[in-house]
Short mmCIF file of C-alpha atoms and ligand atoms in Angstrom, two decimals:
data_model
loop_
_atom_site.label_atom_id
_atom_site.label_comp_id
_atom_site.label_asym_id
_atom_site.label_seq_id
_atom_site.Cartn_x
_atom_site.Cartn_y
_atom_site.Cartn_z
CA MET A 1 -1.36 -21.83 -0.25
CA ALA A 2 -3.53 -20.59 2.71
CA LYS A 3 -6.02 -18.17 4.00
CA ILE A 4 -4.43 -16.10 6.71
CA THR A 5 -6.47 -14.89 9.71
CA LEU A 6 -5.39 -12.22 12.12
CA ASP A 7 -7.42 -12.63 15.26
CA ASN A 8 -7.36 -9.82 17.81
CA LEU A 9 -3.70 -9.22 16.86
CA ALA A 10 -1.62 -6.30 18.47
CA HIS A 11 1.93 -5.73 19.10
CA SER A 12 4.02 -3.61 21.44
CA TYR A 13 7.92 -3.63 21.54
CA PHE A 14 7.64 -2.65 25.31
CA PRO A 15 7.32 -5.43 27.84
CA ASN A 16 4.64 -3.60 29.77
CA PRO A 17 2.76 -1.45 27.35
CA ARG A 18 0.71 1.24 29.25
CA SER A 19 -1.39 2.96 26.63
CA GLU A 20 -2.36 2.46 23.01
CA ASP A 21 0.54 4.75 22.11
CA ASP A 22 2.90 1.99 23.19
CA PHE A 23 1.66 -0.31 20.46
CA ALA A 24 3.50 -0.37 17.21
CA LEU A 25 0.55 -2.33 15.81
CA LYS A 26 -2.90 -1.48 17.26
CA GLU A 27 -5.57 -4.24 17.51
CA LEU A 28 -6.37 -5.69 14.16
CA ASN A 29 -8.73 -8.42 12.85
CA HIS A 30 -8.39 -9.34 9.24
CA VAL A 31 -8.52 -12.23 6.82
CA TRP A 32 -6.17 -12.39 4.01
CA THR A 33 -8.04 -14.33 1.32
CA ASP A 34 -6.22 -17.31 -0.15
CA GLY A 35 -4.65 -16.45 -3.48
CA GLU A 36 -5.07 -12.81 -3.46
CA ALA A 37 -2.38 -10.25 -4.08
CA TYR A 38 -2.32 -7.46 -1.47
CA ALA A 39 -0.24 -4.39 -0.99
CA LEU A 40 0.45 -3.06 2.49
CA LEU A 41 0.91 0.58 2.07
CA GLY A 42 1.79 3.43 4.47
CA SER A 43 4.58 5.84 5.44
CA SER A 44 7.69 4.94 7.08
CA GLY A 45 7.24 3.88 10.73
CA CYS A 46 3.47 3.08 10.60
CA GLY A 47 3.96 -0.65 11.34
CA LYS A 48 4.11 -2.40 8.01
CA SER A 49 7.24 -4.41 8.72
CA THR A 50 6.02 -5.26 12.29
CA LEU A 51 2.87 -6.76 10.76
CA LEU A 52 4.66 -8.63 7.97
CA ASN A 53 7.22 -10.15 10.52
CA ILE A 54 4.33 -11.39 12.78
CA ILE A 55 2.79 -13.04 9.77
CA SER A 56 6.09 -14.78 8.84
CA GLY A 57 6.90 -15.75 12.51
CA LEU A 58 10.10 -13.56 12.86
CA LEU A 59 8.08 -11.77 15.52
CA THR A 60 5.67 -13.06 18.17
CA PRO A 61 2.78 -10.76 18.75
CA SER A 62 2.10 -9.52 22.26
CA GLN A 63 -1.64 -10.16 21.70
CA GLY A 64 -3.76 -12.35 19.61
CA ARG A 65 -3.49 -15.22 17.12
CA ILE A 66 -2.55 -16.01 13.56
CA LEU A 67 -4.24 -18.84 11.68
CA PHE A 68 -3.14 -20.41 8.46
CA ASP A 69 -6.47 -21.93 7.27
CA ASP A 70 -7.74 -23.33 10.52
CA LEU A 71 -4.42 -24.06 12.02
CA ASP A 72 -3.16 -21.74 14.80
CA VAL A 73 0.53 -20.91 13.92
CA THR A 74 1.02 -18.13 16.47
CA GLY A 75 3.90 -20.08 18.16
CA ALA A 76 5.25 -21.83 14.91
CA SER A 77 8.60 -21.05 13.44
CA THR A 78 9.03 -19.32 10.05
CA ALA A 79 10.18 -22.64 8.45
CA ASP A 80 7.16 -24.45 9.88
CA ARG A 81 4.81 -21.73 8.42
CA ASN A 82 6.26 -22.54 4.89
CA ILE A 83 6.47 -19.01 3.91
CA ALA A 84 8.89 -17.15 1.51
CA GLN A 85 9.92 -13.61 2.54
CA VAL A 86 11.95 -11.08 0.65
CA PHE A 87 13.49 -8.19 2.55
CA GLN A 88 14.49 -4.66 1.54
CA PHE A 89 18.26 -5.50 1.40
CA PRO A 90 19.70 -8.55 -0.24
CA VAL A 91 20.26 -11.82 1.79
CA VAL A 92 22.51 -14.04 -0.36
CA TYR A 93 25.20 -16.49 0.09
CA ASP A 94 28.28 -14.65 -1.16
CA THR A 95 30.52 -17.63 -1.66
CA MET A 96 27.77 -19.52 -3.78
CA THR A 97 27.08 -18.98 -7.51
CA VAL A 98 23.84 -17.32 -8.47
CA ARG A 99 22.53 -20.77 -9.56
CA ASP A 100 23.19 -22.37 -6.16
CA ASN A 101 21.70 -19.47 -4.34
CA LEU A 102 18.47 -19.88 -6.35
CA ALA A 103 18.60 -23.63 -5.99
CA PHE A 104 19.11 -23.42 -2.10
CA PRO A 105 15.39 -23.42 -1.03
CA LEU A 106 14.58 -26.34 -3.35
CA LYS A 107 17.56 -28.42 -2.28
CA ASN A 108 16.64 -27.74 1.30
CA ARG A 109 13.18 -29.28 0.68
CA GLY A 110 14.60 -32.31 -1.16
CA ALA A 111 13.45 -31.43 -4.74
CA SER A 112 14.87 -33.58 -7.57
CA ALA A 113 17.99 -32.47 -9.43
CA GLN A 114 16.07 -32.30 -12.67
CA TYR A 115 13.31 -30.23 -11.25
CA ILE A 116 15.78 -27.91 -9.59
CA ALA A 117 17.74 -27.33 -12.85
CA SER A 118 14.71 -26.45 -14.87
CA ARG A 119 13.15 -24.28 -12.20
CA VAL A 120 16.38 -22.29 -11.60
CA GLN A 121 16.72 -21.73 -15.28
CA GLN A 122 13.16 -20.35 -15.42
CA ILE A 123 13.63 -18.11 -12.35
CA GLY A 124 17.04 -16.98 -13.75
CA GLU A 125 15.24 -15.75 -16.80
CA MET A 126 12.35 -14.04 -14.86
CA ILE A 127 15.05 -11.86 -12.81
CA GLY A 128 16.97 -11.28 -15.96
CA MET A 129 20.21 -13.10 -14.82
CA GLU A 130 20.25 -16.16 -17.04
CA ALA A 131 23.63 -15.11 -18.25
CA GLU A 132 25.09 -14.82 -14.82
CA LEU A 133 24.00 -18.08 -13.19
CA ASP A 134 27.51 -19.42 -12.86
CA LYS A 135 28.94 -16.31 -11.36
CA ARG A 136 29.62 -16.08 -7.60
CA ALA A 137 27.23 -13.73 -5.76
CA ARG A 138 30.22 -12.00 -4.19
CA GLY A 139 31.24 -8.90 -6.34
CA LEU A 140 27.85 -8.55 -7.91
CA THR A 141 26.11 -5.24 -7.37
CA ALA A 142 23.57 -4.64 -4.68
CA ASP A 143 20.96 -4.49 -7.47
CA ALA A 144 21.90 -7.84 -8.68
CA LYS A 145 22.09 -9.35 -5.25
CA GLN A 146 18.57 -8.15 -4.59
CA LYS A 147 17.38 -9.77 -7.73
CA ILE A 148 18.79 -13.05 -6.54
CA SER A 149 16.91 -12.49 -3.16
CA LEU A 150 13.78 -11.97 -5.11
CA GLY A 151 14.48 -15.01 -7.25
CA ARG A 152 15.13 -17.17 -4.10
CA GLY A 153 11.64 -15.93 -2.66
CA MET A 154 9.85 -16.89 -5.85
CA VAL A 155 11.59 -20.24 -6.58
CA ARG A 156 9.35 -22.58 -4.45
CA GLU A 157 5.93 -23.16 -5.85
CA ASP A 158 4.51 -24.88 -2.73
CA VAL A 159 4.73 -22.11 -0.16
CA ASN A 160 1.68 -20.85 1.92
CA ALA A 161 2.36 -17.21 1.15
CA LEU A 162 4.97 -14.93 -0.40
CA LEU A 163 5.82 -11.76 1.65
CA PHE A 164 7.78 -8.90 0.20
CA ASP A 165 9.09 -6.03 2.32
CA GLU A 166 9.84 -3.08 0.05
CA PRO A 167 11.91 -5.38 -2.07
CA LEU A 168 12.54 -2.92 -4.95
CA THR A 169 14.16 -0.24 -2.83
CA VAL A 170 17.76 -0.80 -4.08
CA ILE A 171 16.71 -1.64 -7.67
CA ASP A 172 17.17 0.84 -10.46
CA PRO A 173 13.88 2.49 -11.68
CA HIS A 174 13.59 0.68 -15.06
CA MET A 175 14.20 -2.77 -13.60
CA LYS A 176 11.71 -1.90 -10.78
CA TRP A 177 8.81 -1.83 -13.35
CA GLU A 178 10.03 -4.95 -14.96
CA LEU A 179 10.31 -6.90 -11.72
CA ARG A 180 6.94 -5.73 -10.54
CA THR A 181 5.45 -6.92 -13.70
CA GLN A 182 7.18 -10.26 -13.22
CA LEU A 183 5.75 -10.56 -9.66
CA LYS A 184 2.28 -9.84 -11.01
CA SER A 185 2.64 -12.51 -13.81
CA LEU A 186 3.99 -15.02 -11.18
CA HIS A 187 0.80 -14.25 -9.13
CA HIS A 188 -1.44 -14.92 -12.13
CA GLU A 189 0.46 -18.23 -12.87
CA PHE A 190 0.65 -19.70 -9.32
CA GLY A 191 -2.06 -17.93 -7.48
CA HIS A 192 0.00 -17.50 -4.33
CA THR A 193 -1.20 -15.47 -1.48
CA MET A 194 1.05 -12.40 -1.70
CA ILE A 195 1.54 -9.42 0.58
CA TYR A 196 3.75 -6.62 -0.74
CA VAL A 197 4.88 -3.94 1.56
CA THR A 198 5.58 -0.44 0.09
CA HIS A 199 5.32 3.27 0.80
CA ASP A 200 4.89 4.08 -2.87
CA GLN A 201 1.24 4.45 -3.90
CA THR A 202 2.04 3.76 -7.58
CA GLU A 203 3.76 0.53 -6.70
CA ALA A 204 0.81 -0.47 -4.50
CA LEU A 205 -1.89 0.47 -6.87
CA THR A 206 -0.29 -1.27 -9.83
CA PHE A 207 0.66 -4.48 -8.04
CA ALA A 208 -2.30 -5.31 -5.87
CA ASP A 209 -5.97 -6.51 -6.24
CA LYS A 210 -6.50 -4.98 -2.70
CA VAL A 211 -4.55 -2.35 -0.92
CA VAL A 212 -4.30 -2.28 2.88
CA VAL A 213 -3.45 1.24 3.99
CA MET A 214 -1.81 1.69 7.41
CA TYR A 215 -1.47 4.90 9.41
CA ASP A 216 0.08 5.14 12.85
CA GLY A 217 -0.05 1.42 13.69
CA ARG A 218 -3.60 0.94 12.46
CA VAL A 219 -5.12 -0.40 9.34
CA VAL A 220 -7.33 2.47 8.21
CA GLN A 221 -8.73 1.04 5.02
CA ILE A 222 -8.69 -2.19 2.89
CA GLY A 223 -10.00 -1.68 -0.54
CA THR A 224 -9.53 -1.96 -4.30
CA PRO A 225 -7.71 1.10 -5.87
CA GLU A 226 -11.06 2.51 -6.98
CA GLU A 227 -12.57 2.33 -3.58
CA LEU A 228 -9.57 4.11 -2.07
CA PHE A 229 -9.92 6.77 -4.61
CA GLU A 230 -13.60 7.30 -4.44
CA LYS A 231 -14.42 6.65 -0.81
CA PRO A 232 -11.38 7.20 1.43
CA GLU A 233 -12.46 5.84 4.71
CA HIS A 234 -9.99 8.01 6.64
CA THR A 235 -8.61 11.52 5.69
CA PHE A 236 -5.23 9.99 5.64
CA VAL A 237 -6.20 7.71 2.76
CA GLY A 238 -7.52 10.76 1.01
CA TYR A 239 -4.11 12.63 1.43
CA PHE A 240 -1.87 9.66 0.77
CA ILE A 241 -3.67 8.29 -2.36
CA GLY A 242 -3.93 10.46 -5.41
CA SER A 243 -1.62 13.20 -6.65
CA PRO A 244 -2.36 15.63 -5.37
CA GLY A 245 -4.30 14.09 -2.59
CA MET A 246 -7.89 14.88 -1.56
CA ASN A 247 -8.74 18.44 -0.28
CA VAL A 248 -9.72 18.30 3.31
CA ILE A 249 -11.68 21.48 4.34
CA PRO A 250 -13.09 22.31 7.75
CA ALA A 251 -16.80 22.83 7.69
CA THR A 252 -20.19 22.55 9.42
CA VAL A 253 -22.73 20.23 8.05
CA GLU A 254 -26.50 20.39 8.34
CA GLY A 255 -28.75 18.16 6.25
CA ASN A 256 -27.30 18.15 2.79
CA THR A 257 -25.49 21.42 3.04
CA ALA A 258 -21.99 22.22 4.31
CA VAL A 259 -21.03 25.59 5.40
CA VAL A 260 -17.35 26.66 4.75
CA HIS A 261 -16.61 30.15 6.15
CA GLY A 262 -20.26 31.17 5.81
CA ALA A 263 -20.47 29.91 2.25
CA THR A 264 -22.69 26.97 1.40
CA VAL A 265 -21.77 23.80 -0.46
CA LYS A 266 -24.35 21.22 -1.60
CA ILE A 267 -23.53 17.64 -0.74
CA GLY A 268 -25.22 14.45 -2.24
CA GLN A 269 -26.21 12.97 1.16
CA ALA A 270 -28.00 14.23 4.14
CA PHE A 271 -26.62 14.07 7.73
CA GLY A 272 -28.03 14.51 11.23
CA SER A 273 -26.06 16.42 13.88
CA LEU A 274 -22.42 15.68 13.78
CA ASN A 275 -20.11 16.15 16.84
CA GLY A 276 -16.34 16.45 16.83
CA LYS A 277 -14.05 17.79 14.17
CA VAL A 278 -16.15 18.05 10.95
CA GLU A 279 -14.39 18.33 7.64
CA ILE A 280 -15.49 17.72 4.07
CA GLY A 281 -13.24 15.96 1.63
CA VAL A 282 -13.13 16.55 -2.17
CA ARG A 283 -10.68 15.12 -4.62
CA PRO A 284 -9.15 17.75 -6.89
CA GLU A 285 -10.59 15.81 -9.88
CA PHE A 286 -14.20 16.60 -8.53
CA ALA A 287 -13.46 20.33 -7.95
CA LYS A 288 -14.04 22.81 -10.84
CA LEU A 289 -12.61 26.23 -11.25
CA THR A 290 -15.19 28.70 -12.74
CA ASP A 291 -15.98 32.43 -13.26
CA GLY A 292 -19.62 31.80 -12.01
CA GLU A 293 -21.05 30.70 -8.67
CA GLY A 294 -19.09 28.97 -6.03
CA LEU A 295 -16.54 29.35 -3.07
CA PRO A 296 -14.09 32.25 -3.58
CA VAL A 297 -10.58 31.13 -4.41
CA LYS A 298 -7.28 32.86 -5.39
CA VAL A 299 -5.32 31.03 -7.99
CA ARG A 300 -1.60 30.86 -7.04
CA ARG A 301 -0.30 28.92 -9.95
CA VAL A 302 -1.23 26.46 -12.64
CA GLU A 303 0.98 23.40 -13.29
CA ASP A 304 0.86 21.48 -16.53
CA VAL A 305 1.45 17.82 -15.80
CA GLY A 306 0.70 16.49 -19.31
CA ARG A 307 -2.67 14.64 -18.94
CA HIS A 308 -4.20 17.59 -17.28
CA LYS A 309 -3.44 20.79 -15.37
CA ILE A 310 -3.33 21.24 -11.55
CA VAL A 311 -4.58 24.60 -10.26
CA ARG A 312 -2.90 25.44 -6.90
CA ALA A 313 -5.17 27.86 -5.08
CA ASP A 314 -5.96 29.49 -1.79
CA LEU A 315 -9.46 28.97 -0.22
CA PHE A 316 -10.09 31.14 2.86
CA GLY A 317 -6.35 30.82 3.81
CA ASN A 318 -5.98 27.18 3.08
CA ASP A 319 -4.37 25.40 0.09
CA ILE A 320 -6.81 23.80 -2.37
CA ASN A 321 -5.95 21.81 -5.44
CA ILE A 322 -8.13 21.60 -8.57
CA VAL A 323 -7.76 19.42 -11.61
CA ALA A 324 -8.49 21.16 -14.95
CA SER A 325 -8.53 19.45 -18.31
CA GLU A 326 -5.50 19.88 -20.62
CA SER A 327 -7.51 21.97 -23.10
CA GLU A 328 -9.12 24.25 -20.54
CA VAL A 329 -8.09 27.88 -20.60
CA ILE A 330 -7.53 29.37 -17.10
CA SER A 331 -8.44 32.96 -17.33
CA SER A 332 -7.97 35.66 -14.56
CA ASP A 333 -11.51 35.97 -13.75
CA MET A 334 -11.92 32.37 -12.82
CA ASN A 335 -11.98 32.88 -9.13
CA ARG A 336 -14.53 30.40 -7.86
CA VAL A 337 -14.60 26.75 -7.07
CA THR A 338 -17.49 24.37 -7.25
CA PHE A 339 -17.62 20.62 -6.19
CA ASP A 340 -19.58 17.75 -7.64
CA PRO A 341 -22.14 17.23 -4.79
CA ALA A 342 -22.09 13.41 -5.22
CA ARG A 343 -18.23 13.38 -4.66
CA VAL A 344 -18.24 15.48 -1.47
CA ASN A 345 -17.21 13.12 1.51
CA VAL A 346 -18.02 14.04 5.03
CA TYR A 347 -15.47 13.28 7.98
CA VAL A 348 -15.88 13.48 11.61
CA ASN A 349 -12.54 13.14 13.62
CA ASP A 350 -10.99 12.02 10.29
CA TRP A 351 -13.40 8.99 9.71
CA LEU A 352 -15.80 8.96 6.80
CA GLN A 353 -19.47 9.35 7.66
CA GLU A 354 -22.37 7.60 5.88
CA GLY A 355 -25.32 9.87 5.31
CA GLU A 356 -28.74 9.19 3.89
CA ALA A 357 -29.72 9.80 0.21
CA ALA A 358 -30.53 13.46 -0.10
P1 LIG B 401 7.45 0.39 8.83
O1 LIG B 401 7.84 -1.00 8.24
O2 LIG B 401 6.10 0.77 8.38
O3 LIG B 401 8.39 1.51 8.46
P2 LIG B 401 7.96 -0.62 11.47
O4 LIG B 401 7.01 -1.71 11.56
O5 LIG B 401 9.40 -0.98 11.16
O6 LIG B 401 7.43 0.41 10.43
O7 LIG B 401 7.99 0.18 12.87
C1 LIG B 401 6.81 0.57 13.53
C2 LIG B 401 7.12 1.19 14.78
O8 LIG B 401 7.76 0.33 15.64
C3 LIG B 401 8.14 2.43 14.61
O9 LIG B 401 7.73 3.39 15.53
C4 LIG B 401 9.47 1.70 15.02
O10 LIG B 401 10.31 2.76 15.46
C5 LIG B 401 8.99 0.69 16.03
N1 LIG B 401 9.99 -0.37 15.96
C6 LIG B 401 10.17 -1.09 14.96
N2 LIG B 401 11.05 -2.22 15.29
C7 LIG B 401 11.33 -2.08 16.60
C8 LIG B 401 12.24 -2.75 17.58
N3 LIG B 401 12.78 -3.90 17.21
N4 LIG B 401 12.20 -2.29 18.86
C9 LIG B 401 11.45 -1.26 19.25
N5 LIG B 401 10.68 -0.58 18.37
C10 LIG B 401 10.61 -0.97 17.11
MG1 LIG B 402 9.66 -1.42 7.18
#
């Protein structure tokens, strides 16, 4: 296992990139701590696979270095990096049995027959295919083949890191949960450095110790699920994490007061003069619908989602979402919203600002 350092890394698929827009991966410095489970989260096309393939050695970056512990592996092959990678779609040997597919990476590295037999049995059970070990891969469903790919990725205990690129895309929903749980327990058991790519926030938040959020070729925040929820560093993290996501409202800010369409909102921190596009961000969980003081809203509808209610409303012509408790009665004279001042974040040009204690 290894600590993985990305040093000044960037990648463009163009031979002569002219501007930042030409880079699928913008400049990045990051250390992946040895033994930690990470999720790499972002929407389609934001550069997740590009980054993963650079770490595994399938792709050579146009700029920067990759170190495994203190060894520069930027030019090393995937095999030399000693990494297991599982892709979105199955990669299996059709003519081989499930057992031989699983055994392949171990045979390749010269493991003993006895060890191979017991390890393959164990992995077969983990992926729920112990009854099918002697079947040929050809003729199995895509779902079963993907489980074999996952098993092959997990079979070696001596890899430097395990990389997963949206591996559960073709797996049925029930088995998804099951396999994710297996991956987590595998992580607890062996403590591999794991990087799990997904565009699904639930998958990311349940799998990982730390979530790396990417947006438009850039890592915009690395944090625990709590940090991403409480202090989104970028408005994209606010939108993308949470359901519904954070409310982002254009405002002006002076001291510890924000002004939204002439109405004032108290904030828990004080700010000096801010230049650029200024917005406040408030999670629906920290907004409250009332019949008293507050900003004027027009309730459009109330959705009951079980644990709580989501109030969809209009605030000066923009959408705003408010979470109300399950037991709360929403009456027609509730046409104001208030925010918990300590939970109001301030953004300039989409980036979180740090103020002073007010
Ligand atoms: P993700 O995995 O997050 O969906 P990718 O890393 O696959 O994103 O892609 C990031 C960007 O790089 C996208 O704009 C994509 O079109 C582009 N891209 C990916 N692979 C190639 C390639 N082989 N050649 C040129 N452009 C590519
Ligand atoms: Mg991808």
